[in-house]
Coordinates of C-alpha atoms in Angstrom, one line a residue:
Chain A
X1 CA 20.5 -4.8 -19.1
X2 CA 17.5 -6.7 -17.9
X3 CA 18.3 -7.0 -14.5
X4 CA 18.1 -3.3 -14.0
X5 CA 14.7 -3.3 -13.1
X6 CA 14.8 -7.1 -11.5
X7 CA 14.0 -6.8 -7.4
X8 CA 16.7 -7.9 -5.8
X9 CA 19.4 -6.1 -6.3
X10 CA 17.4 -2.6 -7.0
X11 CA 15.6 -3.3 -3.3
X12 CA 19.1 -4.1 -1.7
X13 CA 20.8 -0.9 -3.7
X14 CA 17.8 1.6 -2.7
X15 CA 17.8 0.2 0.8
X16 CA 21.5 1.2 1.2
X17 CA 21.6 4.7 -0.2
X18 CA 18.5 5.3 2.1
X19 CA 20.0 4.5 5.2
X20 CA 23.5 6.4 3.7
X21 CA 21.3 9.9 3.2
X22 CA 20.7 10.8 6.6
X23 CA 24.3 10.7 7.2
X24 CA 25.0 12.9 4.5
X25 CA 22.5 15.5 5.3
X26 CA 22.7 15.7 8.7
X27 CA 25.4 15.2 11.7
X28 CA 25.0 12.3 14.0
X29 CA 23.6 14.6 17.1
X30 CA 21.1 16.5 15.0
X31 CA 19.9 13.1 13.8
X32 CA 20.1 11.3 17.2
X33 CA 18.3 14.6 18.7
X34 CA 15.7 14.7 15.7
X35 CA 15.1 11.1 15.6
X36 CA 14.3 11.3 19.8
X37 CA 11.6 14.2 19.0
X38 CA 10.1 12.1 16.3
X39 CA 9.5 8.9 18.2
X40 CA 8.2 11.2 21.4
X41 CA 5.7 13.0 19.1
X42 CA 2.0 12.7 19.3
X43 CA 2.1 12.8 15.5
X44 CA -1.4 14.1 14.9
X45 CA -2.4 15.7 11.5
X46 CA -0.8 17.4 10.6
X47 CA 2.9 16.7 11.9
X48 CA 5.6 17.5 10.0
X49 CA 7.9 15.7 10.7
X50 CA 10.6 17.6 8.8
X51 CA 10.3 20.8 10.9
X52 CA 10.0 18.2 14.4
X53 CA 13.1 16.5 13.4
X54 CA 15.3 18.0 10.9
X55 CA 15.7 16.6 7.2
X56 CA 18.4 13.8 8.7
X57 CA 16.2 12.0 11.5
X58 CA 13.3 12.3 8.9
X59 CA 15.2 10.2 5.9
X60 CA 16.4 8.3 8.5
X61 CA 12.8 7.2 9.8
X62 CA 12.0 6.4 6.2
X63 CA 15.2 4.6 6.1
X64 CA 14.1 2.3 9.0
X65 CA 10.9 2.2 8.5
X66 CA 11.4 0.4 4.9
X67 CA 14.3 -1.9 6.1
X68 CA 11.3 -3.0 8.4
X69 CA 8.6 -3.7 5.7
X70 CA 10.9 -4.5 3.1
X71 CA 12.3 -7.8 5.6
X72 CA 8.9 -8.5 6.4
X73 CA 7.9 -8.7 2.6
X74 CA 10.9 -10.8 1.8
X75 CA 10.4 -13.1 5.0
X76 CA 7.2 -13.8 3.9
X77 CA 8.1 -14.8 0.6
X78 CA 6.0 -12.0 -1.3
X79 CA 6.6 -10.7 -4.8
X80 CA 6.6 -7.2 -5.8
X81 CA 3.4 -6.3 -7.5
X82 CA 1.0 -3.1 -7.7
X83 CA -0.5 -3.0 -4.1
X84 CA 2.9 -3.7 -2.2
X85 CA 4.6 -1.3 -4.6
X86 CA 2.4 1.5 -3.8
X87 CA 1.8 0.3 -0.1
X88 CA 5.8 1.1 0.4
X89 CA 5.9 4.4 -1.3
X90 CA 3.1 5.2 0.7
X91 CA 5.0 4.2 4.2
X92 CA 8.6 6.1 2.6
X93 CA 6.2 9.1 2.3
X94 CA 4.5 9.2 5.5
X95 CA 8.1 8.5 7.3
X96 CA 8.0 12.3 6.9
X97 CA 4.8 13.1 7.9
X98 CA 3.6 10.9 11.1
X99 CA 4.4 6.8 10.7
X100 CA 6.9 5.8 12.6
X101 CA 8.8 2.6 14.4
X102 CA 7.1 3.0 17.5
X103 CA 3.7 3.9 16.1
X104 CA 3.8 1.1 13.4
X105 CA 5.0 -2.4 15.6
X106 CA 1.9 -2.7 18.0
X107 CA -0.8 -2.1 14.7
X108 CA 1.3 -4.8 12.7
X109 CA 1.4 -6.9 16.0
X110 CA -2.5 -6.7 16.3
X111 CA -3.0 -7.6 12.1
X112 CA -0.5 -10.8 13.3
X113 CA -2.7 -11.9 16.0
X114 CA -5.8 -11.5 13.7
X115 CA -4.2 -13.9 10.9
X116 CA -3.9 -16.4 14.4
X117 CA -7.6 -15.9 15.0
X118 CA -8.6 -16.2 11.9
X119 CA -6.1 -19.0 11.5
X120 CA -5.2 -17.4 7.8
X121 CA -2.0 -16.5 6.6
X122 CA -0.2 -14.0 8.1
X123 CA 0.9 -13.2 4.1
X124 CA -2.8 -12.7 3.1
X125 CA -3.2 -9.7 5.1
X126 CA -0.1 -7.9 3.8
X127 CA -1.7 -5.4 2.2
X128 CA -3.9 -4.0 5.3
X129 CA -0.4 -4.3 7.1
X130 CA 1.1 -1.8 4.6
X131 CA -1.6 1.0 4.9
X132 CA -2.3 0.0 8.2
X133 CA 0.2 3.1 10.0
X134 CA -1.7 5.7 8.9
X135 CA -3.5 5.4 11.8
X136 CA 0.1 5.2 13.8
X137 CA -0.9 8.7 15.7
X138 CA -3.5 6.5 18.0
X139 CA -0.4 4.8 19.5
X140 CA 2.0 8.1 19.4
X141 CA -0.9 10.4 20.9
X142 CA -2.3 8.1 23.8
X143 CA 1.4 7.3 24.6
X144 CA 3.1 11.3 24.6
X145 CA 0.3 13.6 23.6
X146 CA -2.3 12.4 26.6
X147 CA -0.3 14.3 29.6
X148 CA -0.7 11.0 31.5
X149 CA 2.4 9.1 33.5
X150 CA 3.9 6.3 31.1
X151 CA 2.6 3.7 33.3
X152 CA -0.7 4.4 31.8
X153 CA -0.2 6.1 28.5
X154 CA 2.1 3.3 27.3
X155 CA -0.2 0.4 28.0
X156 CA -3.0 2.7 27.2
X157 CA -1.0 3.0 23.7
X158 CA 0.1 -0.8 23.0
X159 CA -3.3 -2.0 23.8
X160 CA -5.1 0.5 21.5
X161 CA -2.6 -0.2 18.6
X162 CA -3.2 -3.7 18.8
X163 CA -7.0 -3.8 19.1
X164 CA -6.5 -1.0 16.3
X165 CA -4.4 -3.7 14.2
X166 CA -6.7 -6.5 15.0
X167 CA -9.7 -5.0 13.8
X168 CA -8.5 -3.5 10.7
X169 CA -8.8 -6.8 8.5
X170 CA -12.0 -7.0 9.1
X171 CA -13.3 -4.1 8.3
X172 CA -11.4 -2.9 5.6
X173 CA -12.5 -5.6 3.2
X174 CA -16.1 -4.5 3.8
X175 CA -15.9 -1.1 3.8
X176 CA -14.6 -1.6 -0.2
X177 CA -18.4 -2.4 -0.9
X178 CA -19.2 1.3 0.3
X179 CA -17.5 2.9 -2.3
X180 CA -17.2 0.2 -4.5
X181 CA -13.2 0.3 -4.7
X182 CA -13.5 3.7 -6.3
X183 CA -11.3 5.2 -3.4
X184 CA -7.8 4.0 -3.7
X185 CA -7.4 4.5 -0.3
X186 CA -9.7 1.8 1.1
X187 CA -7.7 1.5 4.5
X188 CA -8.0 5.3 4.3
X189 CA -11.5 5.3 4.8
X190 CA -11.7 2.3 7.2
X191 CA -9.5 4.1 9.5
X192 CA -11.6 7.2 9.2
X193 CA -14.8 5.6 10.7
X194 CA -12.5 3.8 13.4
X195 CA -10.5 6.9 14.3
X196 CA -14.0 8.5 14.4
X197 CA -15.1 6.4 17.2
X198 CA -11.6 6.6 19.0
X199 CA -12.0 10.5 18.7
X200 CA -15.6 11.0 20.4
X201 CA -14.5 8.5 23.2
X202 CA -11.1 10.7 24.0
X203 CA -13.0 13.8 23.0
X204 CA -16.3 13.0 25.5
X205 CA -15.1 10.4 28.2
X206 CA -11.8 12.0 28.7
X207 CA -11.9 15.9 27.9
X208 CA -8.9 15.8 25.5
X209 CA -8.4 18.6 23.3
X210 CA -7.0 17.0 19.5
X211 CA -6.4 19.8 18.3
X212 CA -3.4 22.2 20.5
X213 CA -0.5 21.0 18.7
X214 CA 1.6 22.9 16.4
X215 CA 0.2 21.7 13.1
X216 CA 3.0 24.3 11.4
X217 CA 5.3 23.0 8.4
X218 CA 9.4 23.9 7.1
X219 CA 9.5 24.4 3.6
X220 CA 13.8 24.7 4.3
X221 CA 14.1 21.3 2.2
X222 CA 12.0 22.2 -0.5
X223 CA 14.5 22.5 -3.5
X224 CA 16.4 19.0 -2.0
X225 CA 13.5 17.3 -2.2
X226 CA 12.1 18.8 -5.2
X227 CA 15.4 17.8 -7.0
X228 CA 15.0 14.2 -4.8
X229 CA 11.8 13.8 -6.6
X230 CA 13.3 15.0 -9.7
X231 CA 15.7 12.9 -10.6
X232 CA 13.8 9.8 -8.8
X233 CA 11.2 10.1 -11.6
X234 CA 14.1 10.6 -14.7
X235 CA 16.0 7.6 -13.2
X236 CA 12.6 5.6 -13.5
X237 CA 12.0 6.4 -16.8
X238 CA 15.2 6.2 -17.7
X239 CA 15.4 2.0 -16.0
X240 CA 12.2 1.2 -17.7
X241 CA 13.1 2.4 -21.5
X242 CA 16.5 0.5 -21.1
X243 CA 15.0 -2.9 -19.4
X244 CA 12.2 -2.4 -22.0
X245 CA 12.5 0.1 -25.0
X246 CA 9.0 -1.2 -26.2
X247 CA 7.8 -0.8 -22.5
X248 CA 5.6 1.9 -24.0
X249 CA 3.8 -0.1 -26.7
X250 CA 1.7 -1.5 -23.3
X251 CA 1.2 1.8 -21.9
X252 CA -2.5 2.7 -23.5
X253 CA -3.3 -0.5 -21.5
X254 CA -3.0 1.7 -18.6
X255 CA -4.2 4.3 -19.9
X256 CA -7.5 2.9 -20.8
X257 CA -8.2 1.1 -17.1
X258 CA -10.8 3.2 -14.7
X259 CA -8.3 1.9 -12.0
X260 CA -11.1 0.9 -10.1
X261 CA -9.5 -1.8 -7.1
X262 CA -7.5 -3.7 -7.5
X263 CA -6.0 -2.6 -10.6
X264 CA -2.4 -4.0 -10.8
X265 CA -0.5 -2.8 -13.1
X266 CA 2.5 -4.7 -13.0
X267 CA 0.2 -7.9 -13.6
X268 CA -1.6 -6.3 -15.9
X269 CA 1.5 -5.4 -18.4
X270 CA 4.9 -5.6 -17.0
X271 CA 7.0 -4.1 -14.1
X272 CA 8.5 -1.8 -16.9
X273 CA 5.6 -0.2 -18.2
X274 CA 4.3 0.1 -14.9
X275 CA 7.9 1.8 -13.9
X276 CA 6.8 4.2 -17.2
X277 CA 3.7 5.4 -15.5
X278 CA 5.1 5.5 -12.0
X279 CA 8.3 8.0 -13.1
X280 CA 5.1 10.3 -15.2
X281 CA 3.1 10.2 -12.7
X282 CA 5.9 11.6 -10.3
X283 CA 6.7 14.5 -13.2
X284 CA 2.8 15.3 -13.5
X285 CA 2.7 15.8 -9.4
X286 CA 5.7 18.1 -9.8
X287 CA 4.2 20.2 -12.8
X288 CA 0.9 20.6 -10.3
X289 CA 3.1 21.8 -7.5
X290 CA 5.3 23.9 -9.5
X291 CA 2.9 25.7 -11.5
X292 CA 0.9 26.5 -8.1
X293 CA 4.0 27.4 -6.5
X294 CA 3.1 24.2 -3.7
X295 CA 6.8 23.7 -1.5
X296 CA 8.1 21.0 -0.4
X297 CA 7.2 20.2 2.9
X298 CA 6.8 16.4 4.9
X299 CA 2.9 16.5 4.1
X300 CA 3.4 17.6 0.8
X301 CA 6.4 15.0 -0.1
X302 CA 4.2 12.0 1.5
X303 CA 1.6 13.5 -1.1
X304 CA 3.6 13.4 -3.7
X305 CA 5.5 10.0 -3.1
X306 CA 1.6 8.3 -2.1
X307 CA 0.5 9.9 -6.1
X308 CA 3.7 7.9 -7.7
X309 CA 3.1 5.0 -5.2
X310 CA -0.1 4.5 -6.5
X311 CA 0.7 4.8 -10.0
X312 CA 1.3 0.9 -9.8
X313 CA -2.0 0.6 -8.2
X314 CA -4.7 2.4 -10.0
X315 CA -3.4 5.7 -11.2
X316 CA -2.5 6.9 -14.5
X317 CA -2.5 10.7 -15.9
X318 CA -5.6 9.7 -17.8
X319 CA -7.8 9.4 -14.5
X320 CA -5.5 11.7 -12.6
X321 CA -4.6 14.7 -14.1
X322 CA -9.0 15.5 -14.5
X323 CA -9.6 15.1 -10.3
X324 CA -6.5 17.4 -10.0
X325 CA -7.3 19.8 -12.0
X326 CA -10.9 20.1 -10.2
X327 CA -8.6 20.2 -6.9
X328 CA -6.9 23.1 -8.4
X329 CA -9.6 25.3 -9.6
X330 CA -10.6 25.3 -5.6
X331 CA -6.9 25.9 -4.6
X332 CA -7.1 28.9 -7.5
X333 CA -10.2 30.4 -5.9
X334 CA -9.2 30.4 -1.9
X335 CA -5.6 31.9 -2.8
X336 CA -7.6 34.4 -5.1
X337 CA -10.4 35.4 -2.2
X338 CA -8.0 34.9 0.8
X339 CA -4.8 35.3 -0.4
X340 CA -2.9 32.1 0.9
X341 CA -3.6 28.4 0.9
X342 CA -3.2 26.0 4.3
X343 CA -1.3 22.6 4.0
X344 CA -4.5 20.8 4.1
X345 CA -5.8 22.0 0.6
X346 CA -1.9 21.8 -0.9
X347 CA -1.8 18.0 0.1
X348 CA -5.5 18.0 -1.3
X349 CA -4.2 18.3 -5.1
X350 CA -1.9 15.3 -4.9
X351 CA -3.9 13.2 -2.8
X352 CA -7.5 14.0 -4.4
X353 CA -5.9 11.2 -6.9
X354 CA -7.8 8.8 -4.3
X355 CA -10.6 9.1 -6.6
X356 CA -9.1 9.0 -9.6
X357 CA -11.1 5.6 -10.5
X358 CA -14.0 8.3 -10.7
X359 CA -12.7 10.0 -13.3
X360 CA -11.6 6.9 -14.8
X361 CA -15.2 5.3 -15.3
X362 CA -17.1 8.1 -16.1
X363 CA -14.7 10.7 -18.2
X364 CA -13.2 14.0 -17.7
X365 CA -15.7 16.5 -16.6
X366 CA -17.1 14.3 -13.6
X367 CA -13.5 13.8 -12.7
X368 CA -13.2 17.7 -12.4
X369 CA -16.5 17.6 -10.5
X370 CA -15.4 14.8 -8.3
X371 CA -11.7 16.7 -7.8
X372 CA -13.5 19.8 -6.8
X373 CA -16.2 18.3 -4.6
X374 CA -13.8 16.5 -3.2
X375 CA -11.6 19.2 -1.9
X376 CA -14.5 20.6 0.0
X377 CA -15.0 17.3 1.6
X378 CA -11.5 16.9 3.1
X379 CA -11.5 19.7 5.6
X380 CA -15.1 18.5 7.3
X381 CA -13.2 15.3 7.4
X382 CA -10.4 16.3 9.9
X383 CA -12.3 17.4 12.7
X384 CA -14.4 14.9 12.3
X385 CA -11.5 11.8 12.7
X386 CA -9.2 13.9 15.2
X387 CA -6.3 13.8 13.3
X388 CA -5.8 10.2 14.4
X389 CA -5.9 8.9 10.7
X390 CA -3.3 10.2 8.3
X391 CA -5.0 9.2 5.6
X392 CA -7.3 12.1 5.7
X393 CA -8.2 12.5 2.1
X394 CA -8.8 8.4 1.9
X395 CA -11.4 9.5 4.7
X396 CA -13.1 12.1 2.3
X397 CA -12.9 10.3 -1.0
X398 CA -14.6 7.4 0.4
X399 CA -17.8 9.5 0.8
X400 CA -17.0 11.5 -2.4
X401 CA -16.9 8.0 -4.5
X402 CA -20.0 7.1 -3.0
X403 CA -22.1 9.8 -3.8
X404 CA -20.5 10.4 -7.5
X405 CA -20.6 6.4 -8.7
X406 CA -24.2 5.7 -7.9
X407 CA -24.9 8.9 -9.2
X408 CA -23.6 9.3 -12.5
X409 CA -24.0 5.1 -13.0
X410 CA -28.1 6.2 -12.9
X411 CA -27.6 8.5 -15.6
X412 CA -25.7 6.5 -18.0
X413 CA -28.0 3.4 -16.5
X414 CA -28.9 2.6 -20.3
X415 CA -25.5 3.0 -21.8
X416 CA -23.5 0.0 -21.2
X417 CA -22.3 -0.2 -25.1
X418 CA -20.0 3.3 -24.4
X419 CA -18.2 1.1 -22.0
X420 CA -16.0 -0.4 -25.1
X421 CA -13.7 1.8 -26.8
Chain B
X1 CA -9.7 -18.1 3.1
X2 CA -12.2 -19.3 6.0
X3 CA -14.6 -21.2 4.6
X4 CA -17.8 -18.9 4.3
X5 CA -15.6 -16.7 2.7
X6 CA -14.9 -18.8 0.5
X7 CA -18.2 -20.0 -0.5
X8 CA -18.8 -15.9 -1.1
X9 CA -16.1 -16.1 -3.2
X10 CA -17.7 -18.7 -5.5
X11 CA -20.8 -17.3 -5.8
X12 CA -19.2 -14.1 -6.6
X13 CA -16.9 -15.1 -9.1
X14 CA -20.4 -17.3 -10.8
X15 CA -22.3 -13.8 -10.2
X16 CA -19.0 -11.9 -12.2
X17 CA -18.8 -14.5 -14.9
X18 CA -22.8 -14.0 -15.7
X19 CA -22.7 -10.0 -15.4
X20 CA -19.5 -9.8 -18.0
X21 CA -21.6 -12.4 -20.4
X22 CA -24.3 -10.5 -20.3
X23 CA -23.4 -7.0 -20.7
X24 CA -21.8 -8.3 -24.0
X25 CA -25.5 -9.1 -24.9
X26 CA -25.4 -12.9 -24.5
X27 CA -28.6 -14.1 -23.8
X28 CA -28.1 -18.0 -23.6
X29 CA -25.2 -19.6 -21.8
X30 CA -24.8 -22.1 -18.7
X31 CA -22.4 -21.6 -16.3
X32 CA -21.8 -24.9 -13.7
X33 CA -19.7 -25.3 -10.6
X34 CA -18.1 -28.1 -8.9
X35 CA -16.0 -28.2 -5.4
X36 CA -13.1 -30.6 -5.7
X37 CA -10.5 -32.0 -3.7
X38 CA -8.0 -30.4 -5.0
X39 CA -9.5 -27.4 -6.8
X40 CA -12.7 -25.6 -7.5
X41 CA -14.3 -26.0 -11.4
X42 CA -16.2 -23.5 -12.8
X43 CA -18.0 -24.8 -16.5
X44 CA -18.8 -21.8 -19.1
X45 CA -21.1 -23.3 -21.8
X46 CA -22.1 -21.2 -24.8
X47 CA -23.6 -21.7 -28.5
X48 CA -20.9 -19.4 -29.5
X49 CA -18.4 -16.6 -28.2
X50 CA -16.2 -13.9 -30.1
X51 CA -12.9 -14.7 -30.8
X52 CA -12.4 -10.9 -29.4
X53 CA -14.0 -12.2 -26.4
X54 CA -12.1 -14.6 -25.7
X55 CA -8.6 -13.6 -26.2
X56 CA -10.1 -10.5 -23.5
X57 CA -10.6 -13.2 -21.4
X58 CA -7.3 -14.9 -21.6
X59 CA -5.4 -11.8 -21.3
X60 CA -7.4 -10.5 -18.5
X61 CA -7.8 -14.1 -16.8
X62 CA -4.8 -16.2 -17.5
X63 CA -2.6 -14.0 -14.8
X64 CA -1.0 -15.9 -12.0
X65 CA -3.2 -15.3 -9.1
X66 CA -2.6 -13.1 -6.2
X67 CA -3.5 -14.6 -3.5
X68 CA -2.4 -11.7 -1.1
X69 CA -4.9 -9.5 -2.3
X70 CA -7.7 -11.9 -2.1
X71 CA -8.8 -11.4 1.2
X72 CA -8.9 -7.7 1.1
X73 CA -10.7 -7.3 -2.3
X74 CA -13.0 -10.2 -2.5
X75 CA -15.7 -8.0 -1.7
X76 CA -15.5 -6.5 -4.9
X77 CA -16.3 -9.9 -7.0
X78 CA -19.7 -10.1 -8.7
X79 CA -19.8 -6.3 -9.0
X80 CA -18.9 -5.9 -12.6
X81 CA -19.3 -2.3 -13.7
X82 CA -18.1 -2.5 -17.2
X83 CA -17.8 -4.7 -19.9
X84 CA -13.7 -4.5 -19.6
X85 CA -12.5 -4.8 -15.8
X86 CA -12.5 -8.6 -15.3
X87 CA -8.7 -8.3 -14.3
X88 CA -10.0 -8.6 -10.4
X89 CA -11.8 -12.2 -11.7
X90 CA -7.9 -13.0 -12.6
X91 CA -6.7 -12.5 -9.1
X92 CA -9.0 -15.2 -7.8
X93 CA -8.4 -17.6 -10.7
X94 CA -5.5 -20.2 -11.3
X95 CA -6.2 -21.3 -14.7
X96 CA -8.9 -20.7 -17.8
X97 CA -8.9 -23.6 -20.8
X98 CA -11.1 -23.0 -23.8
X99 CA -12.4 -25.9 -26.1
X100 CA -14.3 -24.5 -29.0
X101 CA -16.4 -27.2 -31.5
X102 CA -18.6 -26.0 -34.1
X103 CA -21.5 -25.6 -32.4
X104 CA -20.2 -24.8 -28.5
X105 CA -17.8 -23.0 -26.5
X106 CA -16.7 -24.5 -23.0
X107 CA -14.6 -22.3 -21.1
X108 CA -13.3 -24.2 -17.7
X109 CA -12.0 -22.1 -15.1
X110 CA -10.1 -23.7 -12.4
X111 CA -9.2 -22.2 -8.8
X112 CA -6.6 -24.3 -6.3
X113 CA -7.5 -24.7 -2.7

């Protein structure tokens, strides 16, 4: 029973019942009809691409969208470890919630060319390549959300998405130092301060408004997904205590990490006790959106999918469940005082895990604080970036992580001993 | 890795080594590099080390190395915060051999080119 959880045939397996789904769901027009209106959107935060499409096209653009990454992992020889784990999750979330094909090739095109300047691997830079879409609305907005004739906006589009891909590389692996890998989602942040400058030029040089589109979401697929999610989590546990029925004996191991980058779990202890916290992780996101009574939308499923992504790459209840809960006490107080709660804050519970490393260095309570703070943070954020970069929260928790570590590493400046359990 | 990259890398993984030594409270050790053909040597020399110690090492060091997440995390190296996380050490680190006599440890760290 030890091949269950072996690559191969589990990639090959998944692969096919992902690109079955849509068919399932949906009929061939709807899905032709919904997969046309998703590749023709501007894709802006916050785009759901459930309500633009229908559930069909949707699966189907996460179908697609892996078969891509997945053959470009495979032709370039790469193993399955932590950061590819979560980087695909991450991709099969945001399927339903902005990335897609025609947003994604000219970014991955312009991290190529940089591996030919910088005459390094193309391999080496995977794991920019991976988290490199959430800035895919660049490409979709110049291209169908500018109002200009093709012979511009495409052009205008490829070229940006390349330069976009290009530079990436680069800055990502300084920007780390900033919050000194206590955001999870580095690239996040990196293609904060990039959409940033993209935004003032559109917003100054060429009078675009970023912020007319219909931001509104479909809850209709909420109990599918929630079930999706469901029994995706059981059928995790249930692979890892069968590959593994001591998987758990490695778990604390997890458990006691900060999760500061890189932390890889599957190196660290074994692709089944990794599998153990990635099927936990996806119950715990479920509790938080049950109990608050969160549905299912695209946002909210990329959320949720990004939090168990990441559960091979840095995030464990121990680190996670404290920032949530210091999410939650903020979602509690705006549905008390205004009576209902946008998509931005929702998505804000699953993805304030960003910072979980916080929480995971310095303890519980500064975990709350850092959850609740950083909540506050990701609506400044938005407007700030233009909705260009998905990765919104990424964005805020990199200024969260770098005001909380310095901070609370000054108080406990004398305490190096409490480091060992 | 380009090669001024790569030269941060070995200062950062000498500046990682001496941060994880001495928040353990070691106050005399040497630590010695050397740029091969084949492969980069880095020499740990101690009057003595913890057995605990070590065997963190090995678990945390003696990893295969990752090679694709070198070039997006190297920035990291050399900024130890605690006295556990040298897992991101492993990434960048091909092999760790430990000779122990009765009055020295030698740890020998090796990284392929």
């Amino acid at each position: 029973m030890k091949s269950l959880l072996h690559t191969k045939p589990l990639t090959y397996i998944t692969l096919l019942i992902l690109l079955i789904l849509p068919f399932l769901v949906d009929d061939l027009s709807a899905i032709y009809e919904g997969s046309l209106a998703i590749l023709t959107h501007p894709s802006l935060l916050i785009s759901d691409y459930l309500r633009i499409g229908g559930l069909g096209a949707s699966l189907l653009n996460l179908a697609l969208l892996m078969v891509m990454n997945i053959t470009l992992i495979r032709l370039l020889k790469l193993k399955l470890n932590g950061p590819i784990f979560a980087g695909l999750l991450t991709i099969a979330g945001f399927a339903f919630f902005g990335k897609n094909l025609i947003n994604a090739l000219p970014i991955y095109l312009g991290i190529y060319l940089n591996s030919k300047f910088q005459k390094v691997e193309f391999k080496s830079l995977i794991i920019v390549l991976l988290f490199s879409t959430g800035i895919g609305p660049i490409v979709s907005y110049l291209i169908f959300g500018t109002g200009w004739a093709y012979y511009l906006s495409i052009p205008a589009g490829l070229v940006i998405g390349i330069l976009t891909g290009f530079i990436l590389p680069i800055l990502s692996a300084h920007m780390v130092r900033f919050h000194k890998g206590y955001n999870l989602y580095n690239i996040g942040f990196t293609m904060g301060l990039v959409s940033l400058f993209f935004s003032a030029i559109l917003r100054a040089v060429f009078k675009l408004d970023l912020f007319s589109f219909d931001t509104s979401t479909t809850e209709t697929y909420h109990t599918f997904l929630y079930i999706l999610i469901l029994v995706g989590s059981l059928l995790t546990l249930i692979f890892s205590y069968i590959s593994n029925p001591k998987a758990y004996k490695d778990y604390p191991k997890i458990l006691k990490s900060s999760g500061r980058l890189a932390s890889d779990y599957m190196r660290e202890t074994s692709k089944e006790t990794t599998m153990l916290n990635v099927g936990i992780m996806g119950l715990i996101s479920l509790v938080f959106i049950t109990v608050l009574d969160i549905k299912i939308n695209g946002p909210v499923f990329s959320g949720i999918l990004t939090v168990v992504g990441f559960a091979a790459f840095g995030k464990h209840p121990r680190n996670s469940i404290p920032v949530m809960l210091g999410a939650t006490i903020w979602f509690l107080y705006v549905r008390h005082t205004t009576g209902s709660v946008g998509t931005g804050l929702q998505i804000a519970v699953l993805f304030v895990t960003a910072i979980a490393p916080v929480a995971g260095r310095h303890g519980f309570w500064v975990g709350i604080l850092a959850g609740f703070t950083h909540v506050m943070f990701t609506p400044l954020a938005y407007p700030f970036q233009g909705g260009f970069d998905l990765y919104n929260n990424g964005f805020a928790a990199g200024f969260v992580a770098a005001i909380m570590i310095p901070l609370f590493d000054f108080i406990r400046k004398d305490k190096i001993g409490e480091d060992t359990p | 890795m380009k090669p001024k990259q790569e030269i941060k890398v070995v200062a950062q993984i000498i500046q990682e080594l001496a941060l994880f030594l001495m928040y353990h409270g070691y106050k005399s050790y040497a630590i010695s590099f050397e740029d091969g053909d084949h492969d980069e040597t880095f020499l740990l020399e101690l009057p003595n080390l913890d057995q605990k110690l070590i065997e963190q090492m090995r678990q945390q060091i003696e990893q295969p190395r990752e090679e694709s997440i070198e070039a997006y995390y190297f920035e990291l190296l050399g900024d130890l915060d605690t006295k556990e996380d040298l897992e991101l050490l492993g990434i960048f680190i091909d092999t760790m051999a430990v000779k122990q006599t009765e009055s020295s440890v030698q740890i020998t760290l090796k990284r392929k080119k």
